[in-house]
Coordinates of C-alpha atoms and ligand atoms in Angstrom, one line a residue:
X16 CA 29.2 -0.4 1.5
X17 CA 30.5 -3.0 -1.0
X18 CA 29.5 -2.5 -4.7
X19 CA 27.0 -5.0 -6.1
X20 CA 27.3 -6.3 -9.7
X21 CA 24.3 -8.2 -11.0
X22 CA 25.1 -10.1 -14.1
X23 CA 22.7 -11.3 -16.8
X24 CA 19.5 -9.5 -15.9
X25 CA 16.9 -8.1 -18.3
X26 CA 15.5 -4.6 -17.3
X27 CA 11.7 -4.7 -17.9
X28 CA 12.2 -7.8 -20.1
X29 CA 14.7 -6.2 -22.5
X30 CA 18.0 -7.8 -23.6
X31 CA 20.4 -9.2 -21.0
X32 CA 22.9 -6.9 -19.4
X33 CA 24.8 -6.4 -16.2
X34 CA 24.0 -3.7 -13.6
X35 CA 26.5 -2.1 -11.3
X36 CA 25.3 -0.7 -8.0
X37 CA 27.4 1.6 -5.8
X38 CA 26.4 3.3 -2.5
X39 CA 22.9 2.0 -2.9
X40 CA 22.4 3.5 -6.4
X41 CA 22.4 2.2 -9.9
X42 CA 25.6 3.4 -11.6
X43 CA 25.1 1.9 -15.0
X44 CA 23.8 -1.0 -17.0
X45 CA 25.8 -2.5 -19.9
X46 CA 27.5 -5.7 -21.1
X47 CA 30.4 -7.3 -19.4
X48 CA 30.7 -4.7 -16.7
X49 CA 33.3 -5.3 -14.0
X50 CA 34.0 -3.9 -10.6
X51 CA 36.9 -4.8 -8.4
X52 CA 35.8 -6.3 -5.1
X53 CA 32.1 -6.1 -5.8
X54 CA 29.7 -8.7 -4.6
X55 CA 28.4 -10.6 -7.6
X56 CA 24.9 -12.0 -8.2
X57 CA 24.1 -14.0 -11.4
X58 CA 20.5 -13.2 -12.3
X59 CA 20.4 -16.1 -14.8
X60 CA 18.4 -14.0 -17.3
X61 CA 15.7 -12.9 -14.8
X62 CA 13.6 -9.8 -15.6
X63 CA 14.4 -6.8 -13.4
X64 CA 11.6 -4.4 -12.3
X65 CA 11.8 -1.6 -9.8
X66 CA 10.9 -2.8 -6.3
X67 CA 7.2 -3.6 -5.8
X68 CA 5.2 -1.0 -3.8
X69 CA 2.6 -2.1 -1.3
X70 CA 0.7 1.1 -1.0
X71 CA -2.3 0.1 1.0
X72 CA -2.1 -2.5 3.8
X73 CA -2.5 -2.9 7.5
X74 CA 0.6 -4.4 9.1
X75 CA -0.9 -4.2 12.6
X76 CA -3.8 -6.6 11.9
X77 CA -2.5 -9.9 10.6
X78 CA -2.7 -13.1 12.5
X79 CA 0.0 -14.6 10.3
X80 CA 1.9 -17.4 12.1
X81 CA -0.8 -17.5 14.9
X82 CA -2.8 -20.4 13.5
X83 CA -6.1 -20.4 11.6
X84 CA -8.6 -17.7 12.7
X85 CA -12.1 -19.0 12.7
X86 CA -14.2 -16.1 11.3
X87 CA -17.8 -16.1 12.6
X88 CA -18.6 -12.5 11.7
X89 CA -19.4 -12.3 8.0
X90 CA -19.5 -9.2 5.8
X91 CA -21.1 -6.4 7.9
X92 CA -18.6 -3.5 8.1
X93 CA -19.5 -2.3 11.5
X94 CA -19.6 -5.9 12.9
X95 CA -16.2 -6.5 11.5
X96 CA -14.8 -3.3 13.1
X97 CA -16.3 -4.2 16.5
X98 CA -15.1 -7.8 16.3
X99 CA -11.5 -6.8 15.5
X100 CA -11.3 -4.4 18.3
X101 CA -12.4 -7.1 20.8
X102 CA -10.4 -9.9 19.2
X103 CA -7.1 -8.0 19.3
X104 CA -6.9 -8.5 23.0
X105 CA -8.4 -12.0 23.2
X106 CA -6.0 -13.3 20.5
X107 CA -3.0 -11.4 21.7
X108 CA -2.2 -9.7 18.4
X109 CA 1.2 -8.1 19.1
X110 CA 1.5 -5.2 16.6
X111 CA 5.3 -5.3 16.7
X112 CA 5.6 -9.1 16.1
X113 CA 2.8 -9.2 13.6
X114 CA 3.9 -6.2 11.6
X115 CA 7.4 -7.7 11.4
X116 CA 6.1 -11.0 10.0
X117 CA 3.9 -9.2 7.5
X118 CA 6.5 -6.8 6.3
X119 CA 9.2 -9.4 5.9
X120 CA 6.8 -11.6 3.9
X121 CA 6.3 -8.7 1.6
X122 CA 10.1 -8.2 1.3
X123 CA 10.5 -11.9 0.3
X124 CA 8.0 -11.2 -2.5
X125 CA 9.9 -8.3 -4.0
X126 CA 8.5 -5.3 -2.0
X127 CA 10.7 -2.3 -1.2
X128 CA 8.1 0.2 0.0
X129 CA 5.0 -0.1 2.2
X130 CA 2.3 2.3 3.1
X131 CA 0.4 0.9 6.1
X132 CA -2.6 2.2 8.0
X133 CA -2.4 1.6 11.7
X134 CA -5.5 1.5 13.9
X135 CA -5.9 4.3 16.5
X136 CA -8.8 3.9 18.8
X137 CA -9.9 4.6 22.4
X138 CA -9.6 0.9 23.4
X139 CA -6.1 0.3 22.2
X140 CA -4.7 3.9 22.1
X141 CA -1.4 4.1 20.3
X142 CA -0.3 0.5 20.9
X143 CA -0.6 -0.3 17.2
X144 CA 1.5 2.7 16.2
X145 CA 4.2 1.9 18.8
X146 CA 4.5 -1.7 17.5
X147 CA 4.7 -0.6 13.8
X148 CA 7.2 2.2 14.6
X149 CA 9.4 -0.5 16.3
X150 CA 9.2 -2.6 13.1
X151 CA 9.9 0.4 10.9
X152 CA 13.0 1.1 12.8
X153 CA 14.2 -2.6 12.9
X154 CA 13.7 -2.9 9.1
X155 CA 15.4 0.4 8.1
X156 CA 17.5 -0.4 5.0
X157 CA 15.4 -3.5 4.3
X158 CA 12.0 -1.9 3.4
X159 CA 10.7 1.7 3.7
X160 CA 7.5 1.9 5.8
X161 CA 5.1 4.9 5.7
X162 CA 2.5 5.0 8.4
X163 CA -1.1 6.4 8.3
X164 CA -2.8 7.0 11.6
X165 CA -6.1 5.4 11.0
X166 CA -9.4 5.9 13.0
X167 CA -10.7 2.4 12.2
X168 CA -13.4 2.5 14.8
X169 CA -14.7 5.9 13.8
X170 CA -13.7 9.4 14.8
X171 CA -16.6 11.7 16.0
X172 CA -18.6 8.7 17.2
X173 CA -15.8 7.8 19.6
X174 CA -14.8 11.0 21.5
X175 CA -11.1 11.0 22.4
X176 CA -10.0 9.5 19.0
X177 CA -9.1 12.9 17.5
X178 CA -6.7 13.6 20.4
X179 CA -5.1 10.2 19.9
X180 CA -4.6 10.9 16.2
X181 CA -3.0 14.2 17.1
X182 CA -0.6 12.4 19.4
X183 CA 0.1 9.7 16.8
X184 CA 1.1 12.4 14.3
X185 CA 3.4 14.0 16.9
X186 CA 5.0 10.5 17.6
X187 CA 5.9 9.7 14.0
X188 CA 2.8 8.8 11.9
X189 CA 3.4 10.2 8.4
X190 CA -0.2 10.8 7.3
X191 CA -3.7 11.2 8.7
X192 CA -6.2 8.5 7.8
X193 CA -10.0 8.7 7.7
X194 CA -12.9 6.3 7.1
X195 CA -16.3 6.6 5.5
X196 CA -17.4 10.0 6.8
X197 CA -21.0 9.3 6.2
X198 CA -21.2 5.5 6.6
X199 CA -19.3 5.1 9.9
X200 CA -19.4 8.5 11.7
X201 CA -22.6 9.6 10.0
X202 CA -21.1 13.1 10.4
X203 CA -19.2 13.9 7.2
X204 CA -18.5 17.5 8.1
X205 CA -17.2 16.7 11.5
X206 CA -15.1 13.8 10.3
X207 CA -13.5 15.6 7.4
X208 CA -13.0 18.9 9.2
X209 CA -11.2 17.0 12.0
X210 CA -8.8 15.0 9.7
X211 CA -8.1 18.0 7.4
X212 CA -7.5 20.1 10.5
X213 CA -5.0 17.6 11.9
X214 CA -3.2 17.4 8.5
X215 CA -3.0 21.2 8.4
X216 CA -1.7 21.4 11.9
X217 CA 1.0 18.8 11.5
X218 CA 1.8 19.6 7.8
X219 CA 1.1 16.0 6.8
X220 CA -0.9 14.4 4.0
X221 CA -4.1 12.5 4.1
X222 CA -5.1 8.9 3.0
X223 CA -8.8 8.2 3.6
X224 CA -10.6 4.9 3.3
X225 CA -13.7 5.5 1.2
X226 CA -15.9 2.4 0.8
X227 CA -19.1 4.4 0.4
X228 CA -20.8 3.3 -2.8
X229 CA -22.4 5.4 -5.6
X230 CA -23.9 8.7 -4.9
X231 CA -23.0 8.6 -1.1
X232 CA -19.3 8.1 -1.9
X233 CA -19.5 10.8 -4.6
X234 CA -20.9 13.2 -2.0
X235 CA -18.1 12.4 0.4
X236 CA -15.6 12.8 -2.4
X237 CA -16.9 16.3 -3.2
X238 CA -16.5 17.3 0.4
X239 CA -12.9 15.9 0.4
X240 CA -12.2 18.0 -2.8
X241 CA -13.7 21.1 -1.2
X242 CA -11.3 20.8 1.8
X243 CA -8.3 19.9 -0.4
X244 CA -8.9 23.2 -2.3
X245 CA -9.6 25.3 0.7
X246 CA -6.4 24.2 2.5
X247 CA -4.2 24.2 -0.6
X248 CA -3.5 20.5 -0.2
X249 CA -3.2 19.8 -3.9
X250 CA -1.0 16.6 -4.4
X251 CA -1.1 15.7 -0.7
X252 CA -4.4 13.8 -0.5
X253 CA -5.1 10.1 -1.4
X254 CA -8.4 8.2 -1.5
X255 CA -8.2 4.5 -0.8
X256 CA -10.7 2.1 -2.4
X257 CA -12.9 4.9 -3.9
X258 CA -15.5 2.4 -4.8
X259 CA -17.9 5.2 -5.9
X260 CA -15.7 5.7 -9.0
X261 CA -16.8 2.3 -10.1
X262 CA -20.5 3.2 -10.2
X263 CA -22.3 2.9 -13.5
X264 CA -23.2 6.6 -13.8
X265 CA -20.3 7.5 -16.0
X266 CA -21.2 11.2 -16.4
X267 CA -20.9 11.6 -12.6
X268 CA -17.7 9.7 -12.3
X269 CA -16.1 11.5 -15.3
X270 CA -16.7 14.8 -13.6
X271 CA -15.3 13.5 -10.3
X272 CA -12.2 12.1 -11.9
X273 CA -11.6 15.4 -13.6
X274 CA -11.9 17.3 -10.3
X275 CA -9.6 14.7 -8.6
X276 CA -7.1 15.3 -11.4
X277 CA -7.3 19.1 -10.9
X278 CA -6.4 18.7 -7.3
X279 CA -3.9 15.8 -8.0
X280 CA -5.7 13.6 -5.5
X281 CA -4.3 10.0 -5.8
X282 CA -6.3 6.8 -5.9
X283 CA -5.3 3.5 -4.2
X284 CA -7.0 0.3 -5.3
X285 CA -7.0 -3.3 -4.1
X286 CA -9.0 -4.4 -7.1
X287 CA -11.6 -5.8 -4.6
X288 CA -13.3 -8.7 -6.4
X289 CA -16.5 -8.2 -4.5
X290 CA -17.0 -4.5 -5.1
X291 CA -17.3 -1.9 -7.8
X292 CA -13.8 -0.4 -8.2
X293 CA -12.2 2.6 -10.0
X294 CA -11.2 1.5 -13.5
X295 CA -7.4 1.5 -13.8
X296 CA -7.3 2.6 -17.4
X297 CA -9.7 5.5 -16.9
X298 CA -7.9 6.7 -13.8
X299 CA -4.4 6.5 -15.5
X300 CA -5.7 8.1 -18.7
X301 CA -7.0 11.1 -16.7
X302 CA -3.4 11.5 -15.4
X303 CA -4.1 10.6 -11.8
X304 CA -1.5 8.9 -9.7
X305 CA -2.7 5.4 -8.8
X306 CA -1.2 2.8 -6.6
X307 CA -2.4 -0.6 -5.3
X308 CA -2.2 -2.7 -2.2
X309 CA -3.2 -6.1 -0.8
X310 CA -5.1 -4.5 2.2
X311 CA -5.3 -6.6 5.3
X312 CA -3.7 -10.0 5.0
X313 CA -4.8 -13.0 7.0
X314 CA -6.7 -11.1 9.7
X315 CA -10.0 -11.1 11.5
X316 CA -11.6 -9.5 8.4
X317 CA -11.0 -12.2 5.9
X318 CA -8.7 -15.1 5.0
X319 CA -8.1 -14.1 1.4
X320 CA -5.3 -11.7 0.8
X321 CA -1.6 -12.6 0.5
X322 CA 1.4 -10.4 1.2
X323 CA 2.4 -10.4 -2.5
X324 CA 2.2 -7.5 -4.9
X325 CA 2.7 -9.6 -8.0
X326 CA -0.4 -11.6 -6.9
X327 CA -2.2 -8.2 -6.4
X328 CA -1.2 -7.1 -9.9
X329 CA -3.0 -10.2 -11.2
X330 CA -6.1 -9.5 -9.1
X331 CA -6.2 -5.8 -10.2
X332 CA -5.8 -7.0 -13.8
X333 CA -8.6 -9.5 -13.6
X334 CA -11.0 -7.1 -11.8
X335 CA -10.4 -4.6 -14.6
X336 CA -10.7 -7.1 -17.4
X337 CA -7.1 -6.5 -18.5
X338 CA -5.9 -9.2 -20.9
X339 CA -3.5 -7.9 -23.5
X340 CA 0.2 -7.9 -22.6
X341 CA 0.3 -4.1 -22.6
X342 CA -2.7 -4.0 -20.1
X343 CA -1.1 -6.6 -17.9
X344 CA 2.0 -4.4 -17.7
X345 CA -0.3 -1.5 -16.8
X346 CA -1.5 -3.5 -13.8
X347 CA 2.2 -4.0 -12.8
X348 CA 2.8 -0.3 -13.2
X349 CA 0.1 0.4 -10.6
X350 CA 1.9 -2.0 -8.2
X351 CA 5.3 -0.4 -8.8
X352 CA 5.8 3.2 -10.2
X353 CA 2.2 4.1 -9.6
X354 CA 2.4 3.4 -5.9
X355 CA 5.8 5.0 -5.7
X356 CA 4.3 8.2 -7.2
X357 CA 1.5 8.1 -4.6
X358 CA 4.1 7.7 -1.8
X359 CA 6.3 10.4 -3.2
X360 CA 9.3 8.1 -3.6
X361 CA 12.2 9.9 -5.3
X362 CA 14.8 8.4 -7.6
X363 CA 12.7 5.4 -8.3
X364 CA 13.3 3.3 -11.4
X365 CA 16.0 1.4 -13.2
X366 CA 18.0 4.3 -14.8
X367 CA 21.4 5.5 -13.7
X368 CA 21.3 7.4 -10.5
X369 CA 18.1 5.6 -9.3
X370 CA 18.1 4.0 -5.9
X371 CA 18.8 0.3 -6.5
X372 CA 15.4 -1.0 -5.3
X373 CA 14.7 -4.1 -7.5
X374 CA 12.8 -7.3 -7.9
X375 CA 14.0 -10.0 -10.2
X376 CA 11.3 -12.1 -11.7
X377 CA 11.4 -15.4 -13.6
X378 CA 9.9 -15.3 -17.1
X379 CA 10.6 -14.8 -20.8
X380 CA 8.6 -11.6 -21.2
X381 CA 7.4 -9.0 -18.7
X382 CA 3.7 -9.8 -19.2
X383 CA 4.5 -13.5 -18.7
X384 CA 6.4 -12.7 -15.5
X385 CA 3.4 -10.9 -14.1
X386 CA 0.7 -13.3 -15.3
X387 CA 2.5 -16.5 -14.2
X388 CA 3.8 -14.8 -11.0
X389 CA 7.0 -15.5 -9.3
X390 CA 8.4 -16.5 -6.9
X391 CA 10.5 -13.4 -6.9
X392 CA 14.1 -14.6 -7.5
X393 CA 15.8 -11.7 -5.7
X394 CA 14.8 -8.6 -3.8
X395 CA 17.3 -5.8 -3.6
X396 CA 16.8 -2.7 -1.4
X397 CA 19.2 0.2 -1.9
X398 CA 21.8 -2.2 -3.3
X399 CA 21.5 -4.8 -0.5
X400 CA 20.0 -8.3 -1.2
X401 CA 17.0 -8.6 1.2
X402 CA 15.1 -11.6 -0.3
X403 CA 15.7 -14.7 -2.3
X404 CA 13.3 -17.1 -4.0
X405 CA 10.3 -15.6 -2.4
X406 CA 11.7 -15.6 1.1
X407 CA 13.1 -12.7 3.1
X408 CA 16.8 -13.1 4.2
X409 CA 16.0 -11.8 7.7
X410 CA 13.9 -14.2 9.8
X411 CA 10.8 -12.9 11.7
X412 CA 10.2 -14.0 15.2
Ligands
LIG523 ZN1 -7.6 -0.8 4.3

């Protein structure tokens, strides 16, 4: 692999320097570096950050490139679930094609790592997984994709789903997903015992969607903590959304956050504007790992989200009332190193020896680059340029 020398970049907004990349890793940064035969990129004074991490999305759901989807469903969770399951077939949502479009759009916008949930249900079986596995293979070296086998339509309410999750884990899904054990299955013990049992059997982690609000969500969270302790799964469980941590009863949430910290349970947020959300500064101050994601993008659920983690940093910042430059940078942290910590990415960062996963942003300061938002000038994955000016270099079908 040819060396890459990037001239005139500013790591995290610091003074301009050059960066030499060899065999996919950062060798050093300094002034007036040279390397015989290296490919050279002039960053023009752009700010370098480690690659953006999309830590909660659904690559198998998007209708990107398929025309406008007229949504007649509204905001009822069960209705949205049932609608999507039916519409997948009617619209012809091809998981391989659509996940490729979605993932490459993220790459153009500076993303180097993705954690995606993939629907597993008794109507569609493992079709979603097979499509996303195809995309993961095709994009190897362009973006790293981690897959959560996700029982979107429920688990104990739809007999046969647990066996499909079992098969999905055997076929290459990296984690077991779950969904509102009380709200959807109305069987918290059955739901959680099943997903923790599968995680234990396959030696894999868990990332569970928990939309349940207030005391109900807190109850489910306590059951998750019980099982994390009982199975010795410290550091291998994540809770996505965790809306209950945004409830006003601070004494209850404080105790929950302390218990989550004790078991090193990670939190993933979308900064959902319409819901109570876990407070970024409280979660980070308690020492929890916290990442962020755009969730579903242009799908049958809603038309709002964009495949853009800089945009997501701004949404998370606004939802958390983050205004100072330091706080805006904290929102960026959640969308970069925070997500990387949740995904267990090793050798992440801008130091010597780190894997050269980078996004170069226009801007005079780091806070300005986040607040005013792109387009990302250059995306680099393990020393290879994968995106330029907000566009992926590889074309999607
Ligand atoms: Zn989700």
